[in-house]
Amino acid sequence: MTDVEITDVQATQVDADWTWTFVRVYTDAGVTGTGECYWGPGVSDIVEDSAEWLEGEDPRDIEPLVHRLYEIHSATGSLAGATVSAISGIDIALHDLAGKLEEQPAYRLLGGAYRDEARIYVDCHAGAHLGGAFEGAKQEEHDRDIYSPESYADAAEMVADEGHDAIKFDLDASKRYEKDRHNRHLNAEAIDYKASVVEAVTERVGHDADVAFDCHWNYAGDSARRLAAAVEDYDVWWLEDVVPPENLEVQREVTQATDTTICAGENAFRTHGVRDMVERQGIDVLQPDMPKFGGMRETVKAANLADDYYIPLALHNVSSPLGTKAGAHVGVSVSNFLALEWHGRDDPDWDTFVEEDVIEGGSIPVSDEPGLGVTLDLDAVEEHMKEGETLIDEA
């Protein structure tokens, strides 16, 4: 196909496991591409405001078009935030569209595949299998059971038995023994408790699964260093986001002070946002969120930058099956890829948003299907559509 022009860009938000924003780019050839943005207010508006700058352009010119959008939206903050998320969704839609036009899978547009499937790691929760709701003292006892080290270990064993060999828990889910959540301080008792959770989980699953632990930027530098030191003797895949993201010096000090693998990058945007973190060895594992970070091509650039410093790439991900499959295309196309997060295990509606099966066992296969290789199910989108939204047109 030689001559093709973009005719429209539309977006629709749904309230599901997360607030997902779907993006669709239309052409005069009758071929469309569909992408997804990280959740957040105003993202749909930025996507649709971008239409006038894309209409009439060839959708296969992905790099120039995305570069142009960053320049046009510079006044609204194209270094970070909702603007970058919106452009990320357009970038993913353009890769889907260009792949269909050229009859090539998206990963081939990114340079080709190092592997034929992307490994996933499962975001799971301690005690989810216990269930129940109680009152008063019974609720407190129930909560203690949910967040006991044994409950974490039980949940890990359950997920591993389902065939998954990579798992992540929220180590900050329980505030047990934390005296004041505002000062970011962990006393010895709190650290001992968290270390006991790590010990229980890693010893239960052994080498059957890699296990990471997320801290959601909750701790001060000293507390983060002591926590990392306390779990050094266990098989921790990585400790994630242990300190707030704004101060790179503290992040670097924590990473350099421990043998525990330290992972961060979810709150970074574009390659500019991770360059210092990578070059100054502030992390052991880089973890951008692709539909938020800048899209498929920008994430590949960041992966290649990290690879220059022999830093592996994991992908944070809270997307629908469509955005998750786009992440898999990125994962197979870079040499230093570790795994892609799957946040849909506890969402019974997660796999209804596309017509195809996405996950097989503990990975996401990619094929020679053009574009992303998945079809958005508009019935599911309409069912979960956020109030006030308009459904995107059919492909």
PDB file of N, CA and C in Angstrom, residues 150-248:
ATOM      1  N   GLU A 150       2.873 -16.282  56.585  1.00  0.00           N
ATOM      2  CA  GLU A 150       2.366 -17.536  56.049  1.00  0.00           C
ATOM      3  C   GLU A 150       1.319 -17.288  54.967  1.00  0.00           C
ATOM      4  N   SER A 151       0.520 -16.224  55.132  1.00  0.00           N
ATOM      5  CA  SER A 151      -0.494 -15.919  54.130  1.00  0.00           C
ATOM      6  C   SER A 151       0.159 -15.487  52.818  1.00  0.00           C
ATOM      7  N   TYR A 152       1.205 -14.672  52.920  1.00  0.00           N
ATOM      8  CA  TYR A 152       1.964 -14.312  51.720  1.00  0.00           C
ATOM      9  C   TYR A 152       2.519 -15.565  51.045  1.00  0.00           C
ATOM     10  N   ALA A 153       3.097 -16.451  51.844  1.00  0.00           N
ATOM     11  CA  ALA A 153       3.695 -17.664  51.286  1.00  0.00           C
ATOM     12  C   ALA A 153       2.635 -18.550  50.635  1.00  0.00           C
ATOM     13  N   ASP A 154       1.457 -18.657  51.263  1.00  0.00           N
ATOM     14  CA  ASP A 154       0.377 -19.448  50.687  1.00  0.00           C
ATOM     15  C   ASP A 154      -0.031 -18.899  49.321  1.00  0.00           C
ATOM     16  N   ALA A 155      -0.155 -17.572  49.236  1.00  0.00           N
ATOM     17  CA  ALA A 155      -0.544 -16.943  47.970  1.00  0.00           C
ATOM     18  C   ALA A 155       0.518 -17.174  46.909  1.00  0.00           C
ATOM     19  N   ALA A 156       1.787 -17.063  47.291  1.00  0.00           N
ATOM     20  CA  ALA A 156       2.874 -17.293  46.331  1.00  0.00           C
ATOM     21  C   ALA A 156       2.845 -18.721  45.807  1.00  0.00           C
ATOM     22  N   GLU A 157       2.631 -19.667  46.705  1.00  0.00           N
ATOM     23  CA  GLU A 157       2.591 -21.070  46.298  1.00  0.00           C
ATOM     24  C   GLU A 157       1.422 -21.317  45.346  1.00  0.00           C
ATOM     25  N   MET A 158       0.286 -20.687  45.632  1.00  0.00           N
ATOM     26  CA  MET A 158      -0.882 -20.847  44.784  1.00  0.00           C
ATOM     27  C   MET A 158      -0.600 -20.353  43.362  1.00  0.00           C
ATOM     28  N   VAL A 159       0.015 -19.176  43.245  1.00  0.00           N
ATOM     29  CA  VAL A 159       0.296 -18.612  41.921  1.00  0.00           C
ATOM     30  C   VAL A 159       1.331 -19.465  41.186  1.00  0.00           C
ATOM     31  N   ALA A 160       2.339 -19.930  41.908  1.00  0.00           N
ATOM     32  CA  ALA A 160       3.349 -20.792  41.286  1.00  0.00           C
ATOM     33  C   ALA A 160       2.712 -22.091  40.801  1.00  0.00           C
ATOM     34  N   ASP A 161       1.769 -22.624  41.560  1.00  0.00           N
ATOM     35  CA  ASP A 161       1.095 -23.863  41.162  1.00  0.00           C
ATOM     36  C   ASP A 161       0.232 -23.654  39.916  1.00  0.00           C
ATOM     37  N   GLU A 162      -0.138 -22.410  39.653  1.00  0.00           N
ATOM     38  CA  GLU A 162      -0.911 -22.107  38.443  1.00  0.00           C
ATOM     39  C   GLU A 162      -0.028 -22.078  37.199  1.00  0.00           C
ATOM     40  N   GLY A 163       1.272 -22.207  37.386  1.00  0.00           N
ATOM     41  CA  GLY A 163       2.180 -22.257  36.249  1.00  0.00           C
ATOM     42  C   GLY A 163       2.984 -20.995  36.019  1.00  0.00           C
ATOM     43  N   HIS A 164       2.953 -20.066  36.988  1.00  0.00           N
ATOM     44  CA  HIS A 164       3.700 -18.817  36.851  1.00  0.00           C
ATOM     45  C   HIS A 164       5.019 -18.915  37.601  1.00  0.00           C
ATOM     46  N   ASP A 165       6.084 -18.503  36.942  1.00  0.00           N
ATOM     47  CA  ASP A 165       7.405 -18.593  37.572  1.00  0.00           C
ATOM     48  C   ASP A 165       7.981 -17.235  37.934  1.00  0.00           C
ATOM     49  N   ALA A 166       7.123 -16.217  37.989  1.00  0.00           N
ATOM     50  CA  ALA A 166       7.557 -14.875  38.382  1.00  0.00           C
ATOM     51  C   ALA A 166       6.388 -14.175  39.071  1.00  0.00           C
ATOM     52  N   ILE A 167       6.638 -13.597  40.252  1.00  0.00           N
ATOM     53  CA  ILE A 167       5.587 -13.073  41.126  1.00  0.00           C
ATOM     54  C   ILE A 167       6.055 -11.757  41.743  1.00  0.00           C
ATOM     55  N   LYS A 168       5.085 -10.880  42.026  1.00  0.00           N
ATOM     56  CA  LYS A 168       5.411  -9.670  42.798  1.00  0.00           C
ATOM     57  C   LYS A 168       4.347  -9.431  43.858  1.00  0.00           C
ATOM     58  N   PHE A 169       4.802  -9.083  45.065  1.00  0.00           N
ATOM     59  CA  PHE A 169       3.920  -8.709  46.165  1.00  0.00           C
ATOM     60  C   PHE A 169       4.170  -7.257  46.556  1.00  0.00           C
ATOM     61  N   ASP A 170       3.137  -6.633  47.144  1.00  0.00           N
ATOM     62  CA  ASP A 170       3.280  -5.303  47.733  1.00  0.00           C
ATOM     63  C   ASP A 170       3.774  -5.472  49.165  1.00  0.00           C
ATOM     64  N   LEU A 171       5.035  -5.166  49.388  1.00  0.00           N
ATOM     65  CA  LEU A 171       5.611  -5.329  50.726  1.00  0.00           C
ATOM     66  C   LEU A 171       5.126  -4.239  51.665  1.00  0.00           C
ATOM     67  N   ASP A 172       4.554  -3.186  51.107  1.00  0.00           N
ATOM     68  CA  ASP A 172       4.032  -2.080  51.908  1.00  0.00           C
ATOM     69  C   ASP A 172       2.530  -2.204  52.153  1.00  0.00           C
ATOM     70  N   ALA A 173       1.911  -3.313  51.732  1.00  0.00           N
ATOM     71  CA  ALA A 173       0.455  -3.439  51.844  1.00  0.00           C
ATOM     72  C   ALA A 173      -0.009  -3.342  53.293  1.00  0.00           C
ATOM     73  N   SER A 174       0.743  -3.946  54.189  1.00  0.00           N
ATOM     74  CA  SER A 174       0.433  -3.829  55.605  1.00  0.00           C
ATOM     75  C   SER A 174       1.336  -2.777  56.237  1.00  0.00           C
ATOM     76  N   LYS A 175       0.751  -1.918  57.060  1.00  0.00           N
ATOM     77  CA  LYS A 175       1.525  -0.893  57.771  1.00  0.00           C
ATOM     78  C   LYS A 175       1.864  -1.367  59.185  1.00  0.00           C
ATOM     79  N   ARG A 176       1.888  -2.677  59.365  1.00  0.00           N
ATOM     80  CA  ARG A 176       2.124  -3.245  60.688  1.00  0.00           C
ATOM     81  C   ARG A 176       3.425  -2.717  61.274  1.00  0.00           C
ATOM     82  N   TYR A 177       3.338  -2.250  62.509  1.00  0.00           N
ATOM     83  CA  TYR A 177       4.462  -1.743  63.304  1.00  0.00           C
ATOM     84  C   TYR A 177       4.989  -0.384  62.816  1.00  0.00           C
ATOM     85  N   GLU A 178       4.359   0.194  61.831  1.00  0.00           N
ATOM     86  CA  GLU A 178       4.775   1.528  61.385  1.00  0.00           C
ATOM     87  C   GLU A 178       4.045   2.565  62.232  1.00  0.00           C
ATOM     88  N   LYS A 179       4.783   3.396  62.926  1.00  0.00           N
ATOM     89  CA  LYS A 179       4.194   4.315  63.897  1.00  0.00           C
ATOM     90  C   LYS A 179       3.549   5.534  63.247  1.00  0.00           C
ATOM     91  N   ASP A 180       4.099   5.998  62.126  1.00  0.00           N
ATOM     92  CA  ASP A 180       3.633   7.230  61.502  1.00  0.00           C
ATOM     93  C   ASP A 180       3.956   7.139  60.013  1.00  0.00           C
ATOM     94  N   ARG A 181       2.947   6.909  59.192  1.00  0.00           N
ATOM     95  CA  ARG A 181       3.203   6.686  57.773  1.00  0.00           C
ATOM     96  C   ARG A 181       3.716   7.932  57.064  1.00  0.00           C
ATOM     97  N   HIS A 182       3.532   9.111  57.692  1.00  0.00           N
ATOM     98  CA  HIS A 182       3.950  10.347  57.017  1.00  0.00           C
ATOM     99  C   HIS A 182       5.456  10.574  57.072  1.00  0.00           C
ATOM    100  N   ASN A 183       6.147  10.031  58.076  1.00  0.00           N
ATOM    101  CA  ASN A 183       7.574  10.335  58.193  1.00  0.00           C
ATOM    102  C   ASN A 183       8.466   9.326  57.468  1.00  0.00           C
ATOM    103  N   ARG A 184       7.860   8.318  56.846  1.00  0.00           N
ATOM    104  CA  ARG A 184       8.575   7.337  56.003  1.00  0.00           C
ATOM    105  C   ARG A 184       9.588   6.505  56.785  1.00  0.00           C
ATOM    106  N   HIS A 185       9.439   6.452  58.097  1.00  0.00           N
ATOM    107  CA  HIS A 185      10.431   5.749  58.911  1.00  0.00           C
ATOM    108  C   HIS A 185       9.965   4.336  59.245  1.00  0.00           C
ATOM    109  N   LEU A 186      10.872   3.381  59.131  1.00  0.00           N
ATOM    110  CA  LEU A 186      10.631   2.011  59.557  1.00  0.00           C
ATOM    111  C   LEU A 186      11.481   1.724  60.782  1.00  0.00           C
ATOM    112  N   ASN A 187      10.819   1.367  61.896  1.00  0.00           N
ATOM    113  CA  ASN A 187      11.606   0.965  63.059  1.00  0.00           C
ATOM    114  C   ASN A 187      12.033  -0.494  62.914  1.00  0.00           C
ATOM    115  N   ALA A 188      12.791  -0.970  63.876  1.00  0.00           N
ATOM    116  CA  ALA A 188      13.351  -2.325  63.769  1.00  0.00           C
ATOM    117  C   ALA A 188      12.261  -3.380  63.687  1.00  0.00           C
ATOM    118  N   GLU A 189      11.167  -3.191  64.436  1.00  0.00           N
ATOM    119  CA  GLU A 189      10.094  -4.180  64.437  1.00  0.00           C
ATOM    120  C   GLU A 189       9.418  -4.261  63.067  1.00  0.00           C
ATOM    121  N   ALA A 190       9.214  -3.100  62.435  1.00  0.00           N
ATOM    122  CA  ALA A 190       8.599  -3.075  61.107  1.00  0.00           C
ATOM    123  C   ALA A 190       9.499  -3.745  60.078  1.00  0.00           C
ATOM    124  N   ILE A 191      10.787  -3.492  60.167  1.00  0.00           N
ATOM    125  CA  ILE A 191      11.720  -4.116  59.227  1.00  0.00           C
ATOM    126  C   ILE A 191      11.781  -5.623  59.453  1.00  0.00           C
ATOM    127  N   ASP A 192      11.796  -6.048  60.714  1.00  0.00           N
ATOM    128  CA  ASP A 192      11.810  -7.483  61.005  1.00  0.00           C
ATOM    129  C   ASP A 192      10.568  -8.170  60.424  1.00  0.00           C
ATOM    130  N   TYR A 193       9.414  -7.503  60.558  1.00  0.00           N
ATOM    131  CA  TYR A 193       8.176  -8.076  60.007  1.00  0.00           C
ATOM    132  C   TYR A 193       8.277  -8.217  58.487  1.00  0.00           C
ATOM    133  N   LYS A 194       8.722  -7.171  57.812  1.00  0.00           N
ATOM    134  CA  LYS A 194       8.810  -7.221  56.348  1.00  0.00           C
ATOM    135  C   LYS A 194       9.832  -8.268  55.905  1.00  0.00           C
ATOM    136  N   ALA A 195      10.928  -8.368  56.633  1.00  0.00           N
ATOM    137  CA  ALA A 195      11.922  -9.392  56.305  1.00  0.00           C
ATOM    138  C   ALA A 195      11.344 -10.790  56.508  1.00  0.00           C
ATOM    139  N   SER A 196      10.481 -10.953  57.513  1.00  0.00           N
ATOM    140  CA  SER A 196       9.873 -12.267  57.738  1.00  0.00           C
ATOM    141  C   SER A 196       8.931 -12.638  56.599  1.00  0.00           C
ATOM    142  N   VAL A 197       8.264 -11.637  56.006  1.00  0.00           N
ATOM    143  CA  VAL A 197       7.418 -11.887  54.838  1.00  0.00           C
ATOM    144  C   VAL A 197       8.284 -12.361  53.665  1.00  0.00           C
ATOM    145  N   VAL A 198       9.366 -11.657  53.419  1.00  0.00           N
ATOM    146  CA  VAL A 198      10.272 -12.020  52.329  1.00  0.00           C
ATOM    147  C   VAL A 198      10.827 -13.425  52.548  1.00  0.00           C
ATOM    148  N   GLU A 199      11.229 -13.709  53.770  1.00  0.00           N
ATOM    149  CA  GLU A 199      11.778 -15.032  54.086  1.00  0.00           C
ATOM    150  C   GLU A 199      10.745 -16.127  53.824  1.00  0.00           C
ATOM    151  N   ALA A 200       9.520 -15.916  54.297  1.00  0.00           N
ATOM    152  CA  ALA A 200       8.485 -16.935  54.151  1.00  0.00           C
ATOM    153  C   ALA A 200       8.169 -17.217  52.691  1.00  0.00           C
ATOM    154  N   VAL A 201       8.052 -16.157  51.897  1.00  0.00           N
ATOM    155  CA  VAL A 201       7.695 -16.324  50.484  1.00  0.00           C
ATOM    156  C   VAL A 201       8.821 -16.992  49.709  1.00  0.00           C
ATOM    157  N   THR A 202      10.027 -16.477  49.848  1.00  0.00           N
ATOM    158  CA  THR A 202      11.132 -17.005  49.040  1.00  0.00           C
ATOM    159  C   THR A 202      11.479 -18.437  49.427  1.00  0.00           C
ATOM    160  N   GLU A 203      11.362 -18.765  50.709  1.00  0.00           N
ATOM    161  CA  GLU A 203      11.646 -20.144  51.107  1.00  0.00           C
ATOM    162  C   GLU A 203      10.543 -21.096  50.667  1.00  0.00           C
ATOM    163  N   ARG A 204       9.294 -20.600  50.614  1.00  0.00           N
ATOM    164  CA  ARG A 204       8.193 -21.467  50.198  1.00  0.00           C
ATOM    165  C   ARG A 204       8.295 -21.831  48.711  1.00  0.00           C
ATOM    166  N   VAL A 205       8.571 -20.849  47.859  1.00  0.00           N
ATOM    167  CA  VAL A 205       8.580 -21.138  46.421  1.00  0.00           C
ATOM    168  C   VAL A 205       9.951 -21.589  45.932  1.00  0.00           C
ATOM    169  N   GLY A 206      11.003 -21.313  46.705  1.00  0.00           N
ATOM    170  CA  GLY A 206      12.334 -21.731  46.296  1.00  0.00           C
ATOM    171  C   GLY A 206      12.681 -21.223  44.914  1.00  0.00           C
ATOM    172  N   HIS A 207      13.174 -22.125  44.065  1.00  0.00           N
ATOM    173  CA  HIS A 207      13.542 -21.745  42.705  1.00  0.00           C
ATOM    174  C   HIS A 207      12.402 -21.962  41.715  1.00  0.00           C
ATOM    175  N   ASP A 208      11.206 -22.252  42.218  1.00  0.00           N
ATOM    176  CA  ASP A 208      10.063 -22.424  41.327  1.00  0.00           C
ATOM    177  C   ASP A 208       9.583 -21.090  40.758  1.00  0.00           C
ATOM    178  N   ALA A 209       9.883 -19.998  41.451  1.00  0.00           N
ATOM    179  CA  ALA A 209       9.448 -18.686  40.971  1.00  0.00           C
ATOM    180  C   ALA A 209      10.395 -17.605  41.460  1.00  0.00           C
ATOM    181  N   ASP A 210      10.642 -16.619  40.606  1.00  0.00           N
ATOM    182  CA  ASP A 210      11.322 -15.400  41.027  1.00  0.00           C
ATOM    183  C   ASP A 210      10.296 -14.511  41.722  1.00  0.00           C
ATOM    184  N   VAL A 211      10.698 -13.879  42.815  1.00  0.00           N
ATOM    185  CA  VAL A 211       9.748 -13.068  43.582  1.00  0.00           C
ATOM    186  C   VAL A 211      10.318 -11.672  43.816  1.00  0.00           C
ATOM    187  N   ALA A 212       9.559 -10.663  43.394  1.00  0.00           N
ATOM    188  CA  ALA A 212       9.902  -9.264  43.622  1.00  0.00           C
ATOM    189  C   ALA A 212       8.953  -8.680  44.669  1.00  0.00           C
ATOM    190  N   PHE A 213       9.372  -7.568  45.271  1.00  0.00           N
ATOM    191  CA  PHE A 213       8.574  -6.921  46.318  1.00  0.00           C
ATOM    192  C   PHE A 213       8.538  -5.420  46.068  1.00  0.00           C
ATOM    193  N   ASP A 214       7.318  -4.884  46.016  1.00  0.00           N
ATOM    194  CA  ASP A 214       7.097  -3.472  45.706  1.00  0.00           C
ATOM    195  C   ASP A 214       6.888  -2.681  46.988  1.00  0.00           C
ATOM    196  N   CYS A 215       7.504  -1.508  47.078  1.00  0.00           N
ATOM    197  CA  CYS A 215       7.379  -0.655  48.265  1.00  0.00           C
ATOM    198  C   CYS A 215       6.689   0.681  47.980  1.00  0.00           C
ATOM    199  N   HIS A 216       6.388   0.972  46.713  1.00  0.00           N
ATOM    200  CA  HIS A 216       5.595   2.143  46.335  1.00  0.00           C
ATOM    201  C   HIS A 216       6.121   3.461  46.897  1.00  0.00           C
ATOM    202  N   TRP A 217       7.432   3.648  46.888  1.00  0.00           N
ATOM    203  CA  TRP A 217       8.067   4.927  47.236  1.00  0.00           C
ATOM    204  C   TRP A 217       7.809   5.372  48.676  1.00  0.00           C
ATOM    205  N   ASN A 218       7.623   4.422  49.588  1.00  0.00           N
ATOM    206  CA  ASN A 218       7.119   4.759  50.918  1.00  0.00           C
ATOM    207  C   ASN A 218       8.177   5.120  51.944  1.00  0.00           C
ATOM    208  N   TYR A 219       9.446   4.846  51.705  1.00  0.00           N
ATOM    209  CA  TYR A 219      10.393   4.877  52.815  1.00  0.00           C
ATOM    210  C   TYR A 219      11.506   5.896  52.624  1.00  0.00           C
ATOM    211  N   ALA A 220      11.979   6.411  53.749  1.00  0.00           N
ATOM    212  CA  ALA A 220      13.123   7.326  53.753  1.00  0.00           C
ATOM    213  C   ALA A 220      14.396   6.549  53.409  1.00  0.00           C
ATOM    214  N   GLY A 221      15.441   7.285  53.037  1.00  0.00           N
ATOM    215  CA  GLY A 221      16.668   6.641  52.605  1.00  0.00           C
ATOM    216  C   GLY A 221      17.245   5.679  53.633  1.00  0.00           C
ATOM    217  N   ASP A 222      17.320   6.099  54.887  1.00  0.00           N
ATOM    218  CA  ASP A 222      17.874   5.244  55.936  1.00  0.00           C
ATOM    219  C   ASP A 222      17.036   3.988  56.116  1.00  0.00           C
ATOM    220  N   SER A 223      15.716   4.147  56.153  1.00  0.00           N
ATOM    221  CA  SER A 223      14.839   2.984  56.302  1.00  0.00           C
ATOM    222  C   SER A 223      14.965   2.054  55.105  1.00  0.00           C
ATOM    223  N   ALA A 224      15.052   2.618  53.906  1.00  0.00           N
ATOM    224  CA  ALA A 224      15.188   1.797  52.702  1.00  0.00           C
ATOM    225  C   ALA A 224      16.492   1.013  52.723  1.00  0.00           C
ATOM    226  N   ARG A 225      17.569   1.640  53.166  1.00  0.00           N
ATOM    227  CA  ARG A 225      18.860   0.939  53.232  1.00  0.00           C
ATOM    228  C   ARG A 225      18.812  -0.201  54.240  1.00  0.00           C
ATOM    229  N   ARG A 226      18.186   0.056  55.399  1.00  0.00           N
ATOM    230  CA  ARG A 226      18.113  -0.991  56.417  1.00  0.00           C
ATOM    231  C   ARG A 226      17.199  -2.134  55.979  1.00  0.00           C
ATOM    232  N   LEU A 227      16.104  -1.809  55.284  1.00  0.00           N
ATOM    233  CA  LEU A 227      15.223  -2.847  54.769  1.00  0.00           C
ATOM    234  C   LEU A 227      15.949  -3.692  53.718  1.00  0.00           C
ATOM    235  N   ALA A 228      16.632  -3.040  52.803  1.00  0.00           N
ATOM    236  CA  ALA A 228      17.364  -3.776  51.763  1.00  0.00           C
ATOM    237  C   ALA A 228      18.425  -4.673  52.377  1.00  0.00           C
ATOM    238  N   ALA A 229      19.102  -4.182  53.397  1.00  0.00           N
ATOM    239  CA  ALA A 229      20.127  -4.992  54.066  1.00  0.00           C
ATOM    240  C   ALA A 229      19.505  -6.193  54.773  1.00  0.00           C
ATOM    241  N   ALA A 230      18.302  -6.006  55.325  1.00  0.00           N
ATOM    242  CA  ALA A 230      17.651  -7.067  56.092  1.00  0.00           C
ATOM    243  C   ALA A 230      17.205  -8.235  55.222  1.00  0.00           C
ATOM    244  N   VAL A 231      17.050  -8.008  53.907  1.00  0.00           N
ATOM    245  CA  VAL A 231      16.574  -9.092  53.037  1.00  0.00           C
ATOM    246  C   VAL A 231      17.670  -9.587  52.095  1.00  0.00           C
ATOM    247  N   GLU A 232      18.911  -9.192  52.338  1.00  0.00           N
ATOM    248  CA  GLU A 232      20.011  -9.579  51.448  1.00  0.00           C
ATOM    249  C   GLU A 232      20.240 -11.088  51.413  1.00  0.00           C
ATOM    250  N   ASP A 233      19.913 -11.787  52.470  1.00  0.00           N
ATOM    251  CA  ASP A 233      20.192 -13.220  52.525  1.00  0.00           C
ATOM    252  C   ASP A 233      19.125 -14.069  51.832  1.00  0.00           C
ATOM    253  N   TYR A 234      18.065 -13.420  51.325  1.00  0.00           N
ATOM    254  CA  TYR A 234      16.982 -14.161  50.690  1.00  0.00           C
ATOM    255  C   TYR A 234      17.023 -13.962  49.177  1.00  0.00           C
ATOM    256  N   ASP A 235      16.325 -14.833  48.466  1.00  0.00           N
ATOM    257  CA  ASP A 235      16.340 -14.795  46.997  1.00  0.00           C
ATOM    258  C   ASP A 235      15.335 -13.766  46.476  1.00  0.00           C
ATOM    259  N   VAL A 236      15.643 -12.504  46.698  1.00  0.00           N
ATOM    260  CA  VAL A 236      14.773 -11.414  46.242  1.00  0.00           C
ATOM    261  C   VAL A 236      15.119 -11.082  44.793  1.00  0.00           C
ATOM    262  N   TRP A 237      14.143 -11.197  43.917  1.00  0.00           N
ATOM    263  CA  TRP A 237      14.371 -10.861  42.504  1.00  0.00           C
ATOM    264  C   TRP A 237      14.715  -9.382  42.397  1.00  0.00           C
ATOM    265  N   TRP A 238      13.867  -8.556  42.974  1.00  0.00           N
ATOM    266  CA  TRP A 238      14.201  -7.148  43.155  1.00  0.00           C
ATOM    267  C   TRP A 238      13.300  -6.542  44.224  1.00  0.00           C
ATOM    268  N   LEU A 239      13.778  -5.443  44.802  1.00  0.00           N
ATOM    269  CA  LEU A 239      13.027  -4.599  45.723  1.00  0.00           C
ATOM    270  C   LEU A 239      12.709  -3.334  44.948  1.00  0.00           C
ATOM    271  N   GLU A 240      11.434  -3.007  44.847  1.00  0.00           N
ATOM    272  CA  GLU A 240      10.979  -1.992  43.897  1.00  0.00           C
ATOM    273  C   GLU A 240      10.537  -0.702  44.587  1.00  0.00           C
ATOM    274  N   ASP A 241      10.982   0.430  44.030  1.00  0.00           N
ATOM    275  CA  ASP A 241      10.510   1.751  44.445  1.00  0.00           C
ATOM    276  C   ASP A 241      10.562   1.920  45.958  1.00  0.00           C
ATOM    277  N   VAL A 242      11.734   1.763  46.524  1.00  0.00           N
ATOM    278  CA  VAL A 242      11.864   1.811  47.980  1.00  0.00           C
ATOM    279  C   VAL A 242      11.869   3.233  48.520  1.00  0.00           C
ATOM    280  N   VAL A 243      12.266   4.207  47.702  1.00  0.00           N
ATOM    281  CA  VAL A 243      12.282   5.605  48.141  1.00  0.00           C
ATOM    282  C   VAL A 243      11.462   6.443  47.162  1.00  0.00           C
ATOM    283  N   PRO A 244      10.999   7.632  47.579  1.00  0.00           N
ATOM    284  CA  PRO A 244      10.278   8.500  46.658  1.00  0.00           C
ATOM    285  C   PRO A 244      11.117   8.807  45.415  1.00  0.00           C
ATOM    286  N   PRO A 245      10.464   9.080  44.281  1.00  0.00           N
ATOM    287  CA  PRO A 245      11.181   9.130  43.007  1.00  0.00           C
ATOM    288  C   PRO A 245      11.892  10.446  42.698  1.00  0.00           C
ATOM    289  N   GLU A 246      11.668  11.486  43.496  1.00  0.00           N
ATOM    290  CA  GLU A 246      12.160  12.795  43.082  1.00  0.00           C
ATOM    291  C   GLU A 246      13.663  12.977  43.249  1.00  0.00           C
ATOM    292  N   ASN A 247      14.264  12.330  44.244  1.00  0.00           N
ATOM    293  CA  ASN A 247      15.661  12.607  44.596  1.00  0.00           C
ATOM    294  C   ASN A 247      16.552  11.453  44.134  1.00  0.00           C
ATOM    295  N   LEU A 248      17.230  11.654  43.006  1.00  0.00           N
ATOM    296  CA  LEU A 248      18.068  10.606  42.433  1.00  0.00           C
ATOM    297  C   LEU A 248      19.234  10.255  43.337  1.00  0.00           C
TER     298      LEU A 248
END
